[in-house]
Each structure stands twice: as C-alpha cells, then as structure tokens.
Amino acid sequence: MNLLDFARGPGLQGALAIFLFGMTWRLAGILLLRRKTDFSVARTGDWWFGAFRLIVQRSLPRREFASATGYPLALSYLFHIGLVIILFGLNQHILLLRTYTGISWSNLPSGLVNLAAAVTAAAMVALLIRRLSHPVLRLISNFDDYFSWLVAFLPVATGMLAVAHLGGRYENLLAIHILSAELLLVWFPFGKLMHASLIFLSRGTSGALLTRKGAAI
Amino acid sequence: MSETLEQNLRSHGISRRAFLKYCTTLASLLALPPSAATAMAAALGKAQRPSVIWLSFQECTGCTESLTRSNSPSLEDLIFNSISLDYHETLQAAAGTAAEQARENAMREHYGKYILLVDGSIPLGHGGAYSTVAGVSNLDTLKKVAAGAAAVVAVGTCSSFGGLPMANPNPTGAVAVSDIITDKPVINVPGCPPIPVVITGMVAHFLTFGALPETDLHKRPKVFYGDTIHDRCYRRPFYDQGKFARTFDDEGARNGWCLYELGCKGPITYNSCATLKWNEGTSFPIQSGHGCLGCSEPGFWDKGSFYQPLSASTWHDIPALAIAAGAGVAVGAVAAVVSRHRQDSTSQSPTNGEK
Amino acid sequence: MSSLAGIAVSVVAAPALPSGNAHAVLHEILTMLGQLADGQPGGAIDLRGLPLNNADFAILRDQLGRGEVSASVQAAGRLEILETAIPGVWWHTHYTHDGDIITEIIEITRFPDILASQHADISDGLSRLQQQLGKASGAKEESHV
Amino acid sequence: MSTLESEHPLTLDTPRLTVKAPLQRYDKQGDLSDGQRVEQAMRHFVRDFGATAATWMEACIHCGQCADACHYYVQTGEAKYTPIWKLEPFKQAYKRESGPFAPIYRALGLKKPVTAAELESWQELIYDSCTLCGRCSLICPMGIDIARLISLARHGMAKAGLVPHELWAVAERAKREGSPLGATAKVFRERCEWLADEHNTPIHVDLPRADILVSMSSIEIMKYPDSIVATARVLNHLGLSWTFRTDGYEATNFGMLAGNADWQKDSSLKLVNAAIACGAHTLILPECGHAYGALRWQGANMYGKPLPFRVLHISEFLAEQVQNGSLRLKPLQKSVTFHDPCQVSRRGGATRAPRDVLNALGTDLHEMTPTGDVNWCCGGGGGVVTIHRADSLRYKVFQNKMRQVDDANAELLVSSCSNCRQTFDDGQAHFHWDKTMLSLLELVSDQLIDTTATTGSQGESA
C-alpha cells in the first residue's frame, strides 16, 4: 500500500471517524451540561426568532463597528467564500463528497476554482501576518490559533501544488493533499476550527437570551 | 552465430538508409538527441546478433501478443527479427525435450551475454507447485536462467509487479521478478500489456550502450515512464478547464471531455500510451473513450473499482462512521456528567472565602 | 482510423493555445544556423521529444515556410525531407508503413546525410549491377557461342 | 469588619479630587493560602457553568474584534484590555474543569492549573477595567456574551477573596447594614420624613398595602435625595397607590457586582419579600442601571420561581404612563442628549423608554454618536466607580464620553442612572467640565402639570 492508497482508504476513513467522534463528543459535552431555568418574565416570546436573527445579523458588523472590523472581516469572508468555492466547486471534491452523500452537482470552471484558491491562500497569509503583528492578536493568540491556521492552510497550498503538478510526482502531491485534509479533519473537533458549528450554537444562544430581554443583539 | 546485426538486416534486404531511419526513430523514442542516431547505427550495426531467452510464467501471453501482433514490418519486428530468440515457449517450433535442450545450449554458448526476457509472475506458494515447466518450478527456472543473463527485462505488469495473479488474496503467492533477482540489473517494462516498442527499445538500448537505461523508483525506464498518461493526454485541456464526461454516453463523452469522473487513472499512471499509442499509433484507451486503468502501476489490480474517480475514497464504511459518532455522543455525555458531578461537589465545599 | 468513424464518438480536439515553446525552438534554430553560416556543423532538433501542440506546429510551419527542395524517400516507410524557406533548415517527417507520422526532426545542415547514398548500399548496388551485367554479358556470350 | 474599615477607610462620600492615586495593589480578603484561593476561584467559577456559558467559552476564535468595542482598549490602546483576554485564566479553568475534554486535559496535564499570581494580576482586568457594559458582546462575530462571562468570573474571584478592596467593602457593608453608603432603614425613613416636610410632598413609607412598591438607590438617598421627592411627586401626580418600605428599599446590589452570589441573593430577596408583603403588583426600580439587571432579569432566579409582580425601571414606568396619557407634562423647549445606562438600554432592553419620555417632554433630542444600544459606557458601572485605584483609568475612559457629549451639542445632558450620574459628576469635577448630568426622573417631576401633586392618593384606598 503506497501513500496515496493509504490516504484514499484507511486514512480518510480513520480521519472521518475521528472527526465525527470528536464533533459529537465536544457537542454532547457542551450541550449536556446543566441548563438553568430562567424565571424572569420575558419581554418578548420570540426567543427562537431572536436566535435566528442574531445568527443572520451578526454575519455583518453593526454600522458603528464596521470601520474597526472591516479589514479583517473582509479577509475572513474572502477566504471562507474561497474555501466554499474550492470545496464544493472543484469536480474532484464533488466526486469525493458524492461517495458519502450520493448526490452530486455541476462543478465550476477550473479557472474560477484556481482563482478562488489563490485568493484564499493570499487572504489567509494576510490574516496570519495580521495575527503576528497586531498587539491584541499577538497577546490573545495561542497554539490552537496558529496550528489551526496551518492545518487549514495546508490543504489549500497542497491542493494548489497538486493541481499545478508542482513539487513532486503527482501521486505524492495528491496523497499529501489528501493527508493534509485528513489532518484538518482530525484536528477540527479539538481546536478552534470547531467554530464552524459552534458559531450557530453560540450566536443562537445569545440571540435567544438577549431577545428574551429585548436587549440589543 | 557470429553474424552482426547489420549483416543480418542486409541479408533481409533492408537498406542502410532504412536502417539509418530506424535508428533515427529509435533515438527519438529513447529521448536521445538526433545526432545520436548515427552513433547508434554504428554501434548497432557492429553488434553481434544477440541471443535472447524468453521465459513465461504465470501469464496470459498478452505480452507476446502485443509484441508479435504488428501486421506490417516495423521497428519492433526489425529488432525482434534480428535477434536470436533461442527459447520462447509460445513461438518456438521445438517442443518437449528438444525445446529445453535448445535453451540449455543457448545458455551454455552465450553464458553471461544473453538477454533474459520474462513475462508472468512467479508463484512461491506450495514450493512453487502452482506453475511448473518440464517438472521444474518457475522459481528454479528463473534463478537458473537469470544466473547467466547479462540483463533481465521483466515484460508486463505480472513479471514487473506481480500483476493479476498477485491480486488479493494472491492464492499462488505470486511475486515479481525483481523480488527474486536482486544481483542483476533488472528493468521493468510494465503494462498489461506493455507497448511493444518499449520492449524492443530496451533490447536496442542494451545492444547499443551495453547497459539498461536510467530507471525510476519502480525500475521502469524513465524515457517511457517519465510522464503520466495525464501529462501527455490530448484531453488534458478539458481537465484543466473542468469539463468532464459524467457517463459513457452523455454529451461530455461525445465531445471527448476528460474521463476523470469515470475513473480514469491517467494522473497517477506513468506510461507512454498517450504519445506512442497502440496498434501502430492508431489509438489508446482514452482516445477510444475509456479511462486509463493504470495497468503499468504496482497494485493497480487491487485499488478498487476502475470506475471509481481518483479523488473518491476507496473505503467508506458509513455504519462504522455512525458508530464513531455515537461513541462521541456517549463519551461527551460522560464528560458532561463528570463535570456536573464536579460542580456539585464544589458547591458543598466550605465557602470560607467570604469569612 | 477509418473504423472509428463508424462509432458515434466525435472526438473534438480541445482548443489549444500556443505553449510558447515554438519560439524557443525557433531561437535554437537561429543559433544553429548561425554556427552553420560560420562553417561549423549545424545540428538537429527532435520535435517529437518537445512539448509542442498543434498551435506550436502551426507557428513553426508558418515561420519556416517552404523552400526549393523537397525529397521523398521510400525506406521502411516513407520519409519526406523538405528544405524550408530558410536555406539550411530542413524538415524531416518519418512515416510508418501505414502512413502515420512517427518522427519529425528539424536538421540544420547544407545537405541531409540520409539523402546521400550510403556506402554500404553503394557497394551492395555495385555488386548487384555487376551481377546483372555479368548475367547479361554471359547471356550475350552464350548467344555468340 | 470594623478593623478592615479602619485599615482602608472608605472615601466614597468625599469628592474624588481629594484622593491621592493609590499604589497599584492586589486586594485580598480572608486568610486563605494562595493554593486555596486558586482552588476556590476555579471551582466556584466552574460551579456556575452551564451549557450556555460553555457554548460561549468554546466558541471564541481569538479574532480580537472585541477590543475595538471596549472603551478601555480604545482609550488606552493596551492589548491587555481586550475583553476576551480578561477571561483568560477562567478559560483555562473551564477547559480543565468543565469542558468536554476536561478529563483529557486533566489526565495529560495539557492545561496548567491557574496560579494565584495570575489570578491576582487578573483582578485588575476582571474588576477595574470592566464595567460589564456588554458592548463587546455586540461586536463578537461568534455572538459570545463576554460581559456575562465576566460576571461569572467574578463569582470565582469573590469566593477566592480576590475582590478589589473598596468594592468588597462596599458590598460587605450593604450586606451588613442594608446599604452600601450608610443609608440604613433608619436613615432612609428620617430622610423621607424630612424631605416630605421640606418639599411639602406626601412620601409614603411602610404602608401595609400598596399597588406599587418603589425602591431607591443608596446613591440617590445619600447624594441625590431630590430623586426621592421627584419619585413621590410623579406617583402622587398619577394618583397611584404606592409606598416605600424600610424592609425593602435598597435597589443597588453590590454583592452582585463584587461577585458574591449569596449577598446578591440577600439583597434581592429583601425587595422581593417587601413587594410581596405589601401586595404590590409592580416594583419600580430607581434610576440605577445594575439594579435593573439584578432584579428585572436575575431577581426571579434568586427567588427561585417567577415573581408575583411586575418589575419596571423608572424610565419604563414613565414611558408607560406617557403612553396611556396619565402623565401630563409641560413642554421643555430645550435640546437634550441622552446617555444610555448600559444595563437598562443595551443589556436591559429598555432603550426606547427614556426617549419616549423625552419626546413627551417636548425636547429636541440630539442623539450621541454612537447611541442607544451601542452607546459608550461612562466607565463607572460594574462597581468600577467604587475602586479608587482604578480612578486614573476611569478618567481616561470618561474622556471618550465627554467627547461624545460635547459632539452631541445639546443644552441638557440627561440619563436615568444614578451610578452614571455619580460618575459624570466626578468626571465633571475632575476635568472642570461644563456639562452637568440631569436625572430624567427629576426632569419629568419638574415639568409636571401640577394639579393633584400635593394631595396624592392614599395607598390604603387603592
């Protein structure tokens, strides 16, 4: 069994198993903690609407904060949208997802995906530079922040190399790319990448609680 | 047997000019500069007509078919006709004891100088009993004949890497030639079957330079296995544009779009099919609308469906993943219960902080 | 090839843009031609060994053009040798017996060697002619007798 | 406790200008060892942890945007004032003690236990430089309610005896005397009697039955007694059945601000029980921000079941009366800017109420920039105004507020929080500023169309 065979077979299966195991572990570990009943009289009864509202509304900053958060937010959006384009637009990825979901859809032109990858990588590098240079970010950053960045950046970088056939034999480039994605899957539930699912929980929770009070969300 | 290759050719009515043309083509095939053609012609012309012994083990004769199926004179039968094929079970007229005797004679006469070509894998199970010729196991035959060979060419994927006989669960314990012969230059010419000119190219190269050409990590000659099918595929621009055939009969297939989605293994298969093509350069699998199976790569027989796209996983056990998710919930629940318990125990501890 | 036409598959060649390699080849030709002009040996370029697509070939044909000499050799299949519009630059095309191109070479020389009669073939021809003449004169002598 | 008080005499009643900047120090209460303090802090912090707080703790992506919402960071540029950083040791504690991977962290020692030194140095971040204003909770892209988490962190700090001394002493005095500023039941009753005489306004105290129980902030009782009169005037004007009660009048809750859950409960239950005792259907909270949060949103949870009466902030009550037409006001032809008390507006959900009242007053409202839900904190909330060593930092932050008020370019500056008012007054004196903050309630009281103000209705008759 060569590296590629491992990556496509047991590697992927194992990484997915760890991913799902870790995800459900972490979510159950959070959600099954105690919840206290709030006896105060709610100002409005639409807590679920509030949860939904904050989830949607917080996707863009309030006007008052826009100038302070505009640059990092724009970069973050760039690379998140880029990741979505790459993940769901490249045919090779669609074919992989089809293996698990049974559904497939039309792929995007490669030129667009390649552009998205380049933009994504550039935005991620810019965000890393910001993290390394901004005093606040430097203070609050920990291993998780840097490692999660690396783990998210590697699949993009190795994917671009594989597409361009640069830096080695294609089967090795492809294997490394798949392995890097597996590393991402394995790390995902244990680090801050988990925000992809926690963002809904956290925003929803605040949205519900604050709306209950009629407070600002 | 002291006749040179050129003498032999001339006796077959092949002109020097035609020979020069062959050498030019050969040099081009072997990725040598055009100026090397003249030198090759000189070296090959003076070469002794070589003795070649061809051993067939667990194989399907497809490799021999590939080599002999040319229906008009070509470079491969030029070389093939000029060699002294002293032993080839399928092609030789002699049979039984006489055939074995011919091989013994050739080995004795050209000991240390003959070229050994092998097709088929070697079964090791049950003492090699799965395949024997004249009561001798393939393993013993190979060892004995290889001992006196100047070079060994493993023809086809079975002799190069084990091939289909080695497929899971490998009932005969099949192995490749290079698993057994470790003290001699062995070159692999894999493919199921290999491209005929590649086989003769190896012989020609050995005759010209007295050595086998440079090889890659799988002992394949780099000149023929240096690029992937994908690298040289005429459908590559479609891949680059993201245009894929989704089924064998859709619009994409009719338009000749990339066959990646239909399981083409071209991107990870190193061979010259896309440039040399088959049947005197007529076509190759992708050109006829079917993806590459990856037949010149080790283990191609055991890598899942030929129609599974390269990027798709080869192992997706959904129930096992569901179990993993369930186990996660269970572990998370235990963690939450432990945390609750720890919270409870702290609430009973003395609160002497406030005094 | 003709049998493929019966199958409802129309293989459309992907539109290829020039790779830029044609110009590299042209510059190499320029260098070799300069050497030839200085009385040094020229050289040859194996076009098959280079990553050239159809567009690149079109550029080469366009730039080099057709010259005064064209020769056709029948030896193990056809061999066409054309002098391009640039004297000293020769374009060899080797065909198989079935008429497919197997090798394409650009040679920079005053005269391609392969067009010259080869010594071995000359001696073969000599003896063949001698044989024929011997045969013919023998027959004459016999008639004389 | 008397020794403590003599060691660190409280100077809350004196103007701040007389106070020399104290040396930076870390206050401790009790005689726990360092190890015990850490243990207490962590365990009690974790004790209050439910799924909600855990969700927030887990969600942070360290984007640092909260810094831009925090007046401490914006005014100083010091990275340590980044709101989420203020929780760092508690994040660590959470991960070690309650997170989903806590058993792994503990078993492998991946998260170090927090040290006493760390906790001490975090005291400044948890108390001195956080007013619990909740502005950061609005900017967080993950929707984390950081202010709520800081409150939880204070629980741990209080249990560990690591509260800034003045804040602790204030809370302790409130628990002991019923008021943080010496406004004991006796003092309150005497003040009410004196004020009723002085202003010729009936002020009901300790009526056995009343529809409305009104509470006061000690800050008002001691520093702004006109508020008591204004409250009485408005309620009398409306002809409602109301009363103050000496068994439940103090609305501030310094126990909550200090992080002492027991004292918080103690304070809240006094008000709850008093309201129940007089059969009130409404409890009116005074012009005090944190009092609103304490009773409106946490009161029922202290009580353990839903409260049998409504809880309204005075501005909400006024707005309601404006809306139903009971409150008749003379127009005030002036331009006004309104400072939003964080706990009432942003955190409490009553952002509109004071504006409705100002509108009814016929004022020309010049909103600050930003305003309403995103208005800047004055820097005195969350108990910060009591902490002397935080004064210089508080003044820095207050300059932001001054700029905002000046830019609004209005004749009057109004708010409805006596804690903010105290902060503004102190800032005004410190910077010799020309703006004086007015109370919304007092403004309303001054503009009443006075027909029945002096008669009032009798509590018993309602």
mmCIF file of N, CA, C and O in Angstrom, chain D residues 149-194:
data_model
loop_
_atom_site.group_PDB
_atom_site.id
_atom_site.type_symbol
_atom_site.label_atom_id
_atom_site.label_comp_id
_atom_site.label_asym_id
_atom_site.label_seq_id
_atom_site.Cartn_x
_atom_site.Cartn_y
_atom_site.Cartn_z
ATOM 1 N N LEU D 149 -19.928 36.440 30.955
ATOM 2 C CA LEU D 149 -18.849 35.560 31.404
ATOM 3 C C LEU D 149 -17.978 36.250 32.450
ATOM 4 O O LEU D 149 -17.503 35.619 33.389
ATOM 5 N N ILE D 150 -17.794 37.562 32.282
ATOM 6 C CA ILE D 150 -17.008 38.286 33.291
ATOM 7 C C ILE D 150 -17.743 38.233 34.633
ATOM 8 O O ILE D 150 -17.129 38.064 35.694
ATOM 9 N N SER D 151 -19.060 38.359 34.594
ATOM 10 C CA SER D 151 -19.830 38.245 35.834
ATOM 11 C C SER D 151 -19.584 36.897 36.492
ATOM 12 O O SER D 151 -19.415 36.801 37.710
ATOM 13 N N LEU D 152 -19.560 35.852 35.676
ATOM 14 C CA LEU D 152 -19.297 34.523 36.227
ATOM 15 C C LEU D 152 -17.897 34.456 36.817
ATOM 16 O O LEU D 152 -17.681 33.868 37.877
ATOM 17 N N ALA D 153 -16.940 35.066 36.118
ATOM 18 C CA ALA D 153 -15.568 35.044 36.609
ATOM 19 C C ALA D 153 -15.485 35.739 37.968
ATOM 20 O O ALA D 153 -14.728 35.333 38.851
ATOM 21 N N ARG D 154 -16.297 36.787 38.150
ATOM 22 C CA ARG D 154 -16.292 37.491 39.430
ATOM 23 C C ARG D 154 -16.763 36.589 40.565
ATOM 24 O O ARG D 154 -16.336 36.756 41.705
ATOM 25 N N HIS D 155 -17.656 35.657 40.238
ATOM 26 C CA HIS D 155 -18.066 34.704 41.283
ATOM 27 C C HIS D 155 -16.872 33.965 41.838
ATOM 28 O O HIS D 155 -16.722 33.812 43.050
ATOM 29 N N GLY D 156 -16.016 33.498 40.917
ATOM 30 C CA GLY D 156 -14.826 32.774 41.367
ATOM 31 C C GLY D 156 -13.902 33.676 42.162
ATOM 32 O O GLY D 156 -13.389 33.296 43.213
ATOM 33 N N MET D 157 -13.699 34.896 41.677
ATOM 34 C CA MET D 157 -12.801 35.827 42.351
ATOM 35 C C MET D 157 -13.329 36.147 43.756
ATOM 36 O O MET D 157 -12.550 36.242 44.714
ATOM 37 N N ALA D 158 -14.629 36.286 43.869
ATOM 38 C CA ALA D 158 -15.200 36.613 45.178
ATOM 39 C C ALA D 158 -14.989 35.463 46.154
ATOM 40 O O ALA D 158 -14.629 35.666 47.316
ATOM 41 N N LYS D 159 -15.195 34.243 45.664
ATOM 42 C CA LYS D 159 -15.007 33.091 46.545
ATOM 43 C C LYS D 159 -13.555 32.970 46.974
ATOM 44 O O LYS D 159 -13.251 32.500 48.063
ATOM 45 N N ALA D 160 -12.669 33.396 46.094
ATOM 46 C CA ALA D 160 -11.249 33.303 46.412
ATOM 47 C C ALA D 160 -10.800 34.463 47.289
ATOM 48 O O ALA D 160 -9.655 34.505 47.722
ATOM 49 N N GLY D 161 -11.712 35.401 47.520
ATOM 50 C CA GLY D 161 -11.326 36.566 48.309
ATOM 51 C C GLY D 161 -10.368 37.452 47.550
ATOM 52 O O GLY D 161 -9.387 37.934 48.095
ATOM 53 N N LEU D 162 -10.621 37.647 46.268
ATOM 54 C CA LEU D 162 -9.722 38.452 45.451
ATOM 55 C C LEU D 162 -10.467 39.609 44.790
ATOM 56 O O LEU D 162 -10.252 39.928 43.639
ATOM 57 N N VAL D 163 -11.339 40.241 45.579
ATOM 58 C CA VAL D 163 -12.106 41.366 45.063
ATOM 59 C C VAL D 163 -11.353 42.647 45.422
ATOM 60 O O VAL D 163 -10.786 42.737 46.517
ATOM 61 N N PRO D 164 -11.334 43.651 44.539
ATOM 62 C CA PRO D 164 -10.709 44.921 44.922
ATOM 63 C C PRO D 164 -11.328 45.401 46.235
ATOM 64 O O PRO D 164 -12.546 45.304 46.426
ATOM 65 N N HIS D 165 -10.499 45.886 47.086
ATOM 66 C CA HIS D 165 -10.941 46.102 48.456
ATOM 67 C C HIS D 165 -12.167 46.993 48.593
ATOM 68 O O HIS D 165 -13.121 46.661 49.278
ATOM 69 N N GLU D 166 -12.170 48.149 47.926
ATOM 70 C CA GLU D 166 -13.303 49.055 48.115
ATOM 71 C C GLU D 166 -14.620 48.423 47.687
ATOM 72 O O GLU D 166 -15.633 48.544 48.351
ATOM 73 N N LEU D 167 -14.557 47.747 46.562
ATOM 74 C CA LEU D 167 -15.777 47.117 46.066
ATOM 75 C C LEU D 167 -16.260 46.063 47.055
ATOM 76 O O LEU D 167 -17.448 45.964 47.375
ATOM 77 N N TRP D 168 -15.311 45.304 47.559
ATOM 78 C CA TRP D 168 -15.669 44.259 48.527
ATOM 79 C C TRP D 168 -16.270 44.888 49.786
ATOM 80 O O TRP D 168 -17.294 44.447 50.300
ATOM 81 N N ALA D 169 -15.617 45.945 50.239
ATOM 82 C CA ALA D 169 -16.075 46.589 51.479
ATOM 83 C C ALA D 169 -17.460 47.202 51.292
ATOM 84 O O ALA D 169 -18.317 47.131 52.185
ATOM 85 N N VAL D 170 -17.690 47.782 50.132
ATOM 86 C CA VAL D 170 -18.998 48.366 49.833
ATOM 87 C C VAL D 170 -20.071 47.274 49.869
ATOM 88 O O VAL D 170 -21.135 47.416 50.474
ATOM 89 N N ALA D 171 -19.756 46.168 49.203
ATOM 90 C CA ALA D 171 -20.719 45.068 49.148
ATOM 91 C C ALA D 171 -20.952 44.489 50.540
ATOM 92 O O ALA D 171 -22.081 44.158 50.917
ATOM 93 N N GLU D 172 -19.868 44.402 51.281
ATOM 94 C CA GLU D 172 -19.975 43.824 52.627
ATOM 95 C C GLU D 172 -20.826 44.722 53.531
ATOM 96 O O GLU D 172 -21.636 44.256 54.320
ATOM 97 N N ARG D 173 -20.640 46.025 53.364
ATOM 98 C CA ARG D 173 -21.399 46.970 54.177
ATOM 99 C C ARG D 173 -22.882 46.920 53.804
ATOM 100 O O ARG D 173 -23.759 46.988 54.662
ATOM 101 N N ALA D 174 -23.119 46.755 52.511
ATOM 102 C CA ALA D 174 -24.506 46.647 52.064
ATOM 103 C C ALA D 174 -25.160 45.438 52.700
ATOM 104 O O ALA D 174 -26.308 45.477 53.142
ATOM 105 N N LYS D 175 -24.404 44.361 52.753
ATOM 106 C CA LYS D 175 -24.935 43.123 53.344
ATOM 107 C C LYS D 175 -25.173 43.329 54.853
ATOM 108 O O LYS D 175 -26.172 42.899 55.409
ATOM 109 N N ARG D 176 -24.275 44.041 55.490
ATOM 110 C CA ARG D 176 -24.324 44.190 56.942
ATOM 111 C C ARG D 176 -25.350 45.243 57.353
ATOM 112 O O ARG D 176 -26.165 45.030 58.254
ATOM 113 N N GLU D 177 -25.338 46.387 56.655
ATOM 114 C CA GLU D 177 -26.188 47.492 57.094
ATOM 115 C C GLU D 177 -27.442 47.676 56.252
ATOM 116 O O GLU D 177 -28.272 48.518 56.562
ATOM 117 N N GLY D 178 -27.502 46.952 55.131
ATOM 118 C CA GLY D 178 -28.661 47.121 54.255
ATOM 119 C C GLY D 178 -28.437 48.191 53.214
ATOM 120 O O GLY D 178 -29.302 48.432 52.374
ATOM 121 N N SER D 179 -27.307 48.890 53.298
ATOM 122 C CA SER D 179 -26.999 49.911 52.296
ATOM 123 C C SER D 179 -25.494 50.042 52.210
ATOM 124 O O SER D 179 -24.799 50.009 53.225
ATOM 125 N N PRO D 180 -24.972 50.220 51.011
ATOM 126 C CA PRO D 180 -23.525 50.331 50.872
ATOM 127 C C PRO D 180 -22.992 51.680 51.338
ATOM 128 O O PRO D 180 -21.809 51.811 51.601
ATOM 129 N N LEU D 181 -23.879 52.668 51.445
ATOM 130 C CA LEU D 181 -23.395 54.023 51.765
ATOM 131 C C LEU D 181 -23.932 54.530 53.098
ATOM 132 O O LEU D 181 -23.970 55.734 53.331
ATOM 133 N N GLY D 182 -24.404 53.622 53.923
ATOM 134 C CA GLY D 182 -24.889 54.043 55.223
ATOM 135 C C GLY D 182 -26.331 54.507 55.227
ATOM 136 O O GLY D 182 -26.813 55.072 56.210
ATOM 137 N N ALA D 183 -27.030 54.303 54.121
ATOM 138 C CA ALA D 183 -28.451 54.661 54.100
ATOM 139 C C ALA D 183 -29.246 53.519 54.733
ATOM 140 O O ALA D 183 -29.931 52.764 54.055
ATOM 141 N N THR D 184 -29.132 53.416 56.014
ATOM 142 C CA THR D 184 -29.842 52.340 56.716
ATOM 143 C C THR D 184 -31.324 52.654 56.720
ATOM 144 O O THR D 184 -31.754 53.746 56.329
ATOM 145 N N ALA D 185 -32.103 51.657 57.154
ATOM 146 C CA ALA D 185 -33.564 51.838 57.184
ATOM 147 C C ALA D 185 -33.920 53.092 57.970
ATOM 148 O O ALA D 185 -34.779 53.886 57.583
ATOM 149 N N LYS D 186 -33.201 53.280 59.079
ATOM 150 C CA LYS D 186 -33.492 54.437 59.937
ATOM 151 C C LYS D 186 -33.174 55.743 59.200
ATOM 152 O O LYS D 186 -33.985 56.667 59.165
ATOM 153 N N VAL D 187 -32.005 55.779 58.595
ATOM 154 C CA VAL D 187 -31.598 56.963 57.846
ATOM 155 C C VAL D 187 -32.602 57.259 56.745
ATOM 156 O O VAL D 187 -33.012 58.404 56.539
ATOM 157 N N PHE D 188 -33.022 56.217 56.039
ATOM 158 C CA PHE D 188 -33.929 56.369 54.909
ATOM 159 C C PHE D 188 -35.268 56.950 55.373
ATOM 160 O O PHE D 188 -35.798 57.904 54.795
ATOM 161 N N ARG D 189 -35.788 56.327 56.467
ATOM 162 C CA ARG D 189 -37.081 56.793 56.978
ATOM 163 C C ARG D 189 -36.996 58.272 57.373
ATOM 164 O O ARG D 189 -37.854 59.077 56.999
ATOM 165 N N GLU D 190 -35.906 58.640 58.069
ATOM 166 C CA GLU D 190 -35.741 60.022 58.509
ATOM 167 C C GLU D 190 -35.637 60.973 57.321
ATOM 168 O O GLU D 190 -36.215 62.050 57.301
ATOM 169 N N ARG D 191 -34.901 60.560 56.320
ATOM 170 C CA ARG D 191 -34.745 61.391 55.125
ATOM 171 C C ARG D 191 -36.108 61.643 54.473
ATOM 172 O O ARG D 191 -36.412 62.759 54.060
ATOM 173 N N CYS D 192 -36.873 60.546 54.371
ATOM 174 C CA CYS D 192 -38.177 60.657 53.713
ATOM 175 C C CYS D 192 -39.065 61.636 54.475
ATOM 176 O O CYS D 192 -39.718 62.504 53.880
ATOM 177 N N GLU D 193 -39.060 61.484 55.782
ATOM 178 C CA GLU D 193 -39.899 62.368 56.605
ATOM 179 C C GLU D 193 -39.471 63.813 56.414
ATOM 180 O O GLU D 193 -40.281 64.721 56.197
ATOM 181 N N TRP D 194 -38.179 64.037 56.477
ATOM 182 C CA TRP D 194 -37.630 65.380 56.361
ATOM 183 C C TRP D 194 -37.932 65.989 55.001
ATOM 184 O O TRP D 194 -38.372 67.116 54.871
#
